[in-house]
Amino acid sequence: MTTAEIVRLLRPSVVHIFIEGTTFGVFGQPIPTEGVGTGFITDNEGHIVTNNHVAEADVSLLVTLADEHTVPAVVVGADAGSDLAVLKIDVPPEALTVVPLGQSSSLKVGQRAIAIGNPFGLERTVTTGVISSLGRTLPRDDSDFQIAQLIQTDAAINPGNSGGPLLNSQGEVIGVNTAIRSLTGVNSGVGFAIPVDIVRRVVPELIELGRYRHPWVGVTGTSISPEMVEVMDLPVENGILVFSVEPESPASKADLRGGGTQVVISGRPMWEGGDILVAIGDTEVKDFDDLVNYLASYTSVGDTISLTIVRDGQERQVELVLEERPSDR
C-alpha cells in the first residue's frame, strides 16, 4: 500500500492522550497539552496501547478520537520495564477503528517505517523513514534494568509521538514509538520503538493482571572486551563475565559464580574469576544486550532455560528456572 492509503485506513485508530483540565478553547473544548502522548486502539472493547511514561503523566487522562470526541480513559495496566501501558475507554464498538498488529521478528534494516502521532500537540501527524537498526537496548531512569529489543528508526519522532504506532508497508503495527536520542530534545533522526512482538507478550498480562512479570536471572556483569581477554587471560573472546550473583536469585540457586578479585581495565573496576556466560539454549551470547533481548523476547517467568558457561576454562551446562524480577513485583 502507499503511505497515503495506509494513513487513510489507520489514522482513525490513533488517539491523542492528554491530561484532564489543562487548557480549554474559546468554546470550552479541551485543548491537548503539548507532548503528552499518543495511543492506538487494539480491540473493540476500547483498549488503547500507549507508553508507560504517557499513562503515568496524570491519574486523569482524556483521549480524543479521530471524530474529535473526547472521552475519559482509565489505566488498566502499566509496565515501566517495557515502557508499555494499556488504557480503556467506554465507547461503542462501532465508533472504534482497530489497528492490525504485524510481526517484528522478521523485520529487516532498510524497510519502510511510518509513524503516526501527535508531536507538540499537532494531532495525527505522519512521518516516514526506514528501520535503521534492530535489537537496541535503552537504559531506564528509574532502574538499573534496560528496555529491551528496540527498533531504531529515522522516521521523525518528537515529544508527543510517544505511544503512537510505527507501521510497515502493509499498514500493520510493527512497534510502539517510545523515545528519541537527541542533544536538543527534538528529532535528530534516531528514534526508538518497542517491537510489536514484545507488545503481544506484555499487553495481555497488563489487561489481565495490571502488570507484567519480567523474567530474571540475577547476575551482574559486563560484555567481554579485547582488553579484558588480554589482561585477565580469558579463554573466550565473546560472552558475559559474571561479576556477582544476587542472593536467592535463580542464578544463585543454579550455583552460578561471580568474581572474587578486583582489577581495573581501561579505568573501569571489574571482578575476575567468575563464570562466563556464552549461550542460552542454542543462542550464542556475545554481549550483555544479547542476554537482555533474549529474556525479553523468548522467555517467561517459570521457564527453565539452559545456560552454557565457561568455568575454569571448561564449558558446562547449567539449568536455571526464571523468576520474576524483584523491581517489578
Coordinates of C-alpha atoms in Angstrom, one line a residue:
M1 CA 0.0 0.0 0.0
T2 CA 1.0 3.6 -0.5
T3 CA 1.7 5.8 2.5
A4 CA -1.5 7.8 1.7
E5 CA -3.6 4.6 1.7
I6 CA -2.2 3.4 5.0
V7 CA -2.8 6.8 6.6
R8 CA -6.4 6.9 5.3
L9 CA -7.2 3.5 6.7
L10 CA -5.4 3.7 10.1
R11 CA -5.4 7.3 11.1
P12 CA -8.8 6.8 12.8
S13 CA -7.2 4.2 15.1
V14 CA -4.7 6.7 16.5
V15 CA -5.8 8.7 19.5
H16 CA -4.5 11.8 21.3
I17 CA -3.9 11.4 25.0
F18 CA -3.7 14.4 27.3
I19 CA -4.3 15.5 30.9
E20 CA -7.8 16.5 32.0
G21 CA -8.3 20.1 32.8
T22 CA -5.2 21.6 31.3
T23 CA -6.3 24.1 28.7
F24 CA -9.7 25.0 27.2
G25 CA -10.6 26.7 23.9
V26 CA -12.9 29.6 23.2
F27 CA -16.0 27.3 23.0
G28 CA -15.0 25.2 26.0
Q29 CA -13.4 22.3 24.1
P30 CA -10.3 20.8 25.8
I31 CA -7.0 21.7 24.0
P32 CA -4.4 18.9 24.4
T33 CA -1.3 19.7 26.3
E34 CA 1.8 19.5 24.1
G35 CA 3.8 16.4 24.2
V36 CA 1.5 14.3 26.5
G37 CA 1.2 11.5 24.1
T38 CA -0.4 9.2 21.6
G39 CA -2.0 5.7 21.6
F40 CA -3.8 3.3 19.3
I41 CA -6.9 1.2 19.6
T42 CA -6.2 -2.5 19.7
D43 CA -9.7 -4.1 20.1
N44 CA -13.4 -3.4 20.0
E45 CA -13.5 -3.4 23.8
G46 CA -11.8 0.0 23.9
H47 CA -8.3 -1.0 24.9
I48 CA -5.6 1.5 23.9
V49 CA -1.9 0.8 23.8
T50 CA 0.5 3.6 24.7
N51 CA 3.7 4.2 26.7
N52 CA 4.0 3.8 30.4
H53 CA 5.5 7.2 30.6
V54 CA 2.4 8.6 28.9
A55 CA 0.0 6.8 31.2
E56 CA 1.7 7.9 34.4
A57 CA 1.6 11.6 33.4
D58 CA -1.6 12.0 35.4
V59 CA -4.3 9.9 37.0
S60 CA -7.0 11.7 35.0
L61 CA -6.4 11.2 31.3
L62 CA -8.5 12.2 28.3
V63 CA -8.5 10.6 24.9
T64 CA -9.5 12.4 21.7
L65 CA -10.7 10.1 18.9
A66 CA -10.4 10.7 15.2
D67 CA -14.0 12.1 15.1
E68 CA -12.9 14.8 17.7
H69 CA -14.9 13.2 20.5
T70 CA -13.1 13.4 23.8
V71 CA -13.7 10.7 26.5
P72 CA -12.0 9.9 29.8
A73 CA -9.6 6.9 30.0
V74 CA -8.6 4.7 32.8
V75 CA -5.2 2.9 33.1
V76 CA -5.8 -0.9 33.0
G77 CA -2.2 -1.8 33.5
A78 CA 1.3 -0.3 33.1
D79 CA 4.9 -1.6 32.9
A80 CA 7.9 0.6 33.3
G81 CA 10.2 -2.3 32.2
S82 CA 8.9 -2.3 28.7
D83 CA 7.5 1.3 28.8
L84 CA 4.1 -0.1 27.8
A85 CA 0.6 0.7 29.2
V86 CA -3.0 -0.1 28.4
L87 CA -5.8 2.4 28.8
K88 CA -9.5 1.7 28.4
I89 CA -12.3 4.0 27.1
D90 CA -16.0 3.4 27.2
V91 CA -17.1 3.8 23.6
P92 CA -19.4 1.7 21.4
P93 CA -17.5 -0.8 19.2
E94 CA -18.9 0.7 16.0
A95 CA -17.1 4.0 16.9
L96 CA -13.7 2.3 17.1
T97 CA -11.2 1.6 14.4
V98 CA -8.9 -1.2 15.4
V99 CA -5.3 -1.2 14.1
P100 CA -3.9 -4.6 12.9
L101 CA -0.8 -5.9 14.6
G102 CA 2.0 -7.3 12.5
Q103 CA 5.2 -9.1 13.4
S104 CA 8.6 -7.7 14.3
S105 CA 10.7 -10.9 14.3
S106 CA 11.1 -10.8 10.5
L107 CA 12.0 -7.1 10.2
K108 CA 15.0 -6.1 8.2
V109 CA 17.1 -3.0 8.4
G110 CA 16.2 -0.6 5.5
Q111 CA 12.4 -1.5 5.5
R112 CA 10.0 1.4 5.3
A113 CA 8.6 2.7 8.6
I114 CA 5.7 5.0 9.1
A115 CA 5.0 6.8 12.3
I116 CA 1.6 8.4 13.3
G117 CA 1.4 10.6 16.4
N118 CA 0.8 13.9 18.0
P119 CA 4.1 15.7 18.2
F120 CA 3.9 19.0 20.0
G121 CA 0.1 18.6 20.2
L122 CA -0.2 18.5 16.4
E123 CA -2.8 15.7 16.0
R124 CA -2.2 12.7 13.8
T125 CA 1.0 13.9 12.2
V126 CA 2.5 11.4 9.8
T127 CA 6.3 10.9 9.2
T128 CA 8.1 8.3 7.2
G129 CA 11.6 6.7 7.2
V130 CA 13.3 3.4 7.4
I131 CA 14.2 0.9 10.1
S132 CA 17.8 2.0 10.9
S133 CA 18.7 -0.9 13.3
L134 CA 17.3 -3.7 15.4
G135 CA 17.9 -5.1 18.9
R136 CA 18.8 -1.9 20.6
T137 CA 18.6 -1.5 24.4
L138 CA 18.0 1.7 26.3
P139 CA 18.7 2.5 30.0
R140 CA 15.9 3.4 32.3
D141 CA 15.9 6.4 34.6
D142 CA 14.2 4.5 37.4
S143 CA 16.1 1.2 37.4
D144 CA 19.4 -0.5 36.5
F145 CA 17.4 -2.7 34.1
Q146 CA 17.1 -1.8 30.4
I147 CA 14.3 -1.6 27.9
A148 CA 15.0 -4.4 25.5
Q149 CA 14.9 -5.3 21.8
L150 CA 14.1 -1.8 20.5
I151 CA 13.6 -0.9 16.8
Q152 CA 15.7 2.1 15.7
T153 CA 14.2 4.3 13.0
D154 CA 14.9 7.6 11.3
A155 CA 11.2 8.4 10.9
A156 CA 10.8 11.7 12.7
I157 CA 9.7 11.2 16.3
N158 CA 9.2 14.1 18.7
P159 CA 7.7 14.9 22.1
G160 CA 4.0 13.9 21.8
N161 CA 4.7 10.9 19.5
S162 CA 5.2 8.6 22.5
G163 CA 2.9 5.7 22.4
G164 CA 1.9 6.0 18.7
P165 CA 2.2 3.2 16.2
L166 CA 5.2 2.5 13.9
L167 CA 3.7 0.9 10.8
N168 CA 5.1 -1.3 7.9
S169 CA 4.2 -1.1 4.2
Q170 CA 1.2 -3.4 4.8
G171 CA -0.3 -1.0 7.3
E172 CA 0.4 -3.2 10.3
V173 CA 1.8 -2.1 13.6
I174 CA 5.4 -3.2 14.0
G175 CA 6.3 -1.1 17.0
V176 CA 5.3 1.5 19.6
N177 CA 7.2 4.7 19.4
T178 CA 8.8 5.4 22.7
A179 CA 12.0 7.6 22.7
I180 CA 14.5 9.6 20.8
R181 CA 18.2 10.2 21.1
S182 CA 18.9 13.9 20.9
L183 CA 21.0 16.6 22.4
T184 CA 18.3 19.2 21.8
G185 CA 15.1 17.2 22.9
V186 CA 13.7 17.1 19.3
N187 CA 14.2 14.7 16.4
S188 CA 17.7 14.1 15.3
G189 CA 17.0 11.1 13.1
V190 CA 17.4 8.5 15.9
G191 CA 14.1 7.3 17.3
F192 CA 13.2 4.0 19.1
A193 CA 10.1 1.8 19.1
I194 CA 9.1 -1.2 21.2
P195 CA 8.7 -4.1 18.8
V196 CA 5.2 -5.5 18.4
D197 CA 6.3 -9.0 19.4
I198 CA 7.0 -7.6 22.8
V199 CA 3.7 -5.8 22.8
R200 CA 2.0 -9.2 22.1
R201 CA 3.7 -10.6 25.2
V202 CA 3.2 -7.7 27.6
V203 CA -0.3 -6.3 26.8
P204 CA -2.4 -9.5 27.6
E205 CA -0.8 -9.6 31.1
L206 CA -1.4 -5.9 31.6
I207 CA -5.1 -6.4 30.8
E208 CA -5.3 -9.5 33.0
L209 CA -3.1 -8.6 35.9
G210 CA -2.4 -4.9 35.7
R211 CA 1.3 -5.5 35.5
Y212 CA 3.9 -7.6 33.6
R213 CA 6.2 -10.2 35.2
H214 CA 9.7 -9.8 33.7
P215 CA 11.9 -13.0 33.8
W216 CA 15.0 -12.6 35.9
V217 CA 18.3 -14.4 36.1
G218 CA 20.0 -12.4 38.9
V219 CA 23.6 -11.7 37.8
T220 CA 25.6 -8.5 37.2
G221 CA 28.5 -8.5 34.8
T222 CA 29.8 -7.0 31.6
S223 CA 30.4 -7.9 28.0
I224 CA 33.9 -9.2 27.3
S225 CA 36.2 -6.8 25.5
P226 CA 39.6 -7.4 23.9
E227 CA 41.3 -5.6 26.7
M228 CA 39.6 -7.9 29.2
V229 CA 40.8 -11.0 27.3
E230 CA 44.3 -9.7 27.3
V231 CA 44.5 -8.6 30.9
M232 CA 42.5 -11.4 32.5
D233 CA 43.8 -14.1 30.1
L234 CA 40.2 -15.2 29.4
P235 CA 39.6 -18.4 27.4
V236 CA 36.9 -16.9 25.2
E237 CA 36.6 -13.6 23.2
N238 CA 32.8 -13.2 23.5
G239 CA 30.3 -13.5 26.3
I240 CA 29.4 -12.1 29.6
L241 CA 31.8 -12.1 32.5
V242 CA 29.7 -12.5 35.7
F243 CA 30.8 -10.1 38.4
S244 CA 28.3 -11.0 41.1
V245 CA 25.3 -13.2 41.7
E246 CA 22.2 -11.9 43.6
P247 CA 21.4 -13.9 46.8
E248 CA 18.4 -16.2 46.5
S249 CA 18.2 -15.4 42.8
P250 CA 17.7 -18.1 40.0
A251 CA 21.4 -17.8 39.3
S252 CA 22.3 -18.4 42.9
K253 CA 20.0 -21.4 43.1
A254 CA 21.7 -22.7 39.9
D255 CA 25.2 -22.2 41.6
L256 CA 26.4 -19.6 39.1
R257 CA 29.5 -17.9 40.5
G258 CA 30.7 -14.3 40.4
G259 CA 34.3 -12.9 40.5
G260 CA 36.5 -12.6 43.6
T261 CA 39.4 -10.4 42.6
Q262 CA 39.0 -6.7 41.6
V263 CA 41.1 -5.4 38.7
V264 CA 40.9 -2.1 36.8
I265 CA 40.8 -2.2 33.0
S266 CA 40.6 1.0 30.9
G267 CA 39.8 2.9 34.0
R268 CA 36.8 0.6 35.0
P269 CA 36.8 -1.6 38.1
M270 CA 35.9 -5.2 37.3
W271 CA 35.9 -8.6 39.1
E272 CA 37.7 -11.5 37.6
G273 CA 37.3 -15.2 38.3
G274 CA 33.6 -15.5 37.7
D275 CA 31.7 -17.7 35.3
I276 CA 31.5 -16.6 31.6
L277 CA 28.0 -16.9 30.0
V278 CA 28.4 -17.8 26.3
A279 CA 25.0 -19.2 25.3
I280 CA 21.3 -19.6 26.2
G281 CA 19.9 -22.7 24.7
D282 CA 21.2 -22.7 21.1
T283 CA 21.6 -19.0 21.0
E284 CA 25.1 -17.5 21.3
V285 CA 25.5 -14.7 23.8
K286 CA 28.1 -12.3 22.6
D287 CA 27.4 -9.4 24.9
F288 CA 25.0 -8.3 27.7
D289 CA 22.4 -6.9 25.2
D290 CA 22.0 -10.5 23.8
L291 CA 21.0 -11.7 27.3
V292 CA 18.6 -8.8 27.9
N293 CA 17.0 -9.2 24.4
Y294 CA 16.7 -13.0 24.6
L295 CA 15.0 -12.9 28.0
A296 CA 12.5 -10.2 26.8
S297 CA 11.7 -11.9 23.5
Y298 CA 11.6 -15.6 24.2
T299 CA 11.1 -16.4 27.9
S300 CA 8.5 -16.0 30.7
V301 CA 8.6 -16.4 34.5
G302 CA 8.7 -20.1 35.4
D303 CA 10.5 -21.2 32.3
T304 CA 13.6 -23.4 32.6
I305 CA 16.5 -22.3 30.4
S306 CA 19.8 -23.9 29.7
L307 CA 22.9 -21.8 30.1
T308 CA 26.3 -22.6 28.6
I309 CA 29.0 -21.2 30.9
V310 CA 32.8 -21.4 30.9
R311 CA 34.3 -22.1 34.4
D312 CA 38.0 -22.7 35.0
G313 CA 38.5 -23.0 31.2
Q314 CA 35.9 -25.7 30.8
E315 CA 32.4 -25.4 29.2
R316 CA 29.5 -26.7 31.1
Q317 CA 25.7 -26.7 31.0
V318 CA 23.5 -25.2 33.8
E319 CA 19.8 -25.3 34.0
L320 CA 18.0 -22.3 35.6
V321 CA 14.4 -21.6 36.5
L322 CA 13.5 -17.9 35.7
E323 CA 11.7 -15.9 38.4
E324 CA 10.0 -12.5 38.4
R325 CA 12.3 -9.6 38.5
P326 CA 12.3 -8.1 42.0
S327 CA 11.8 -4.5 40.9
D328 CA 8.6 -5.4 39.1
R329 CA 7.0 -7.4 41.9

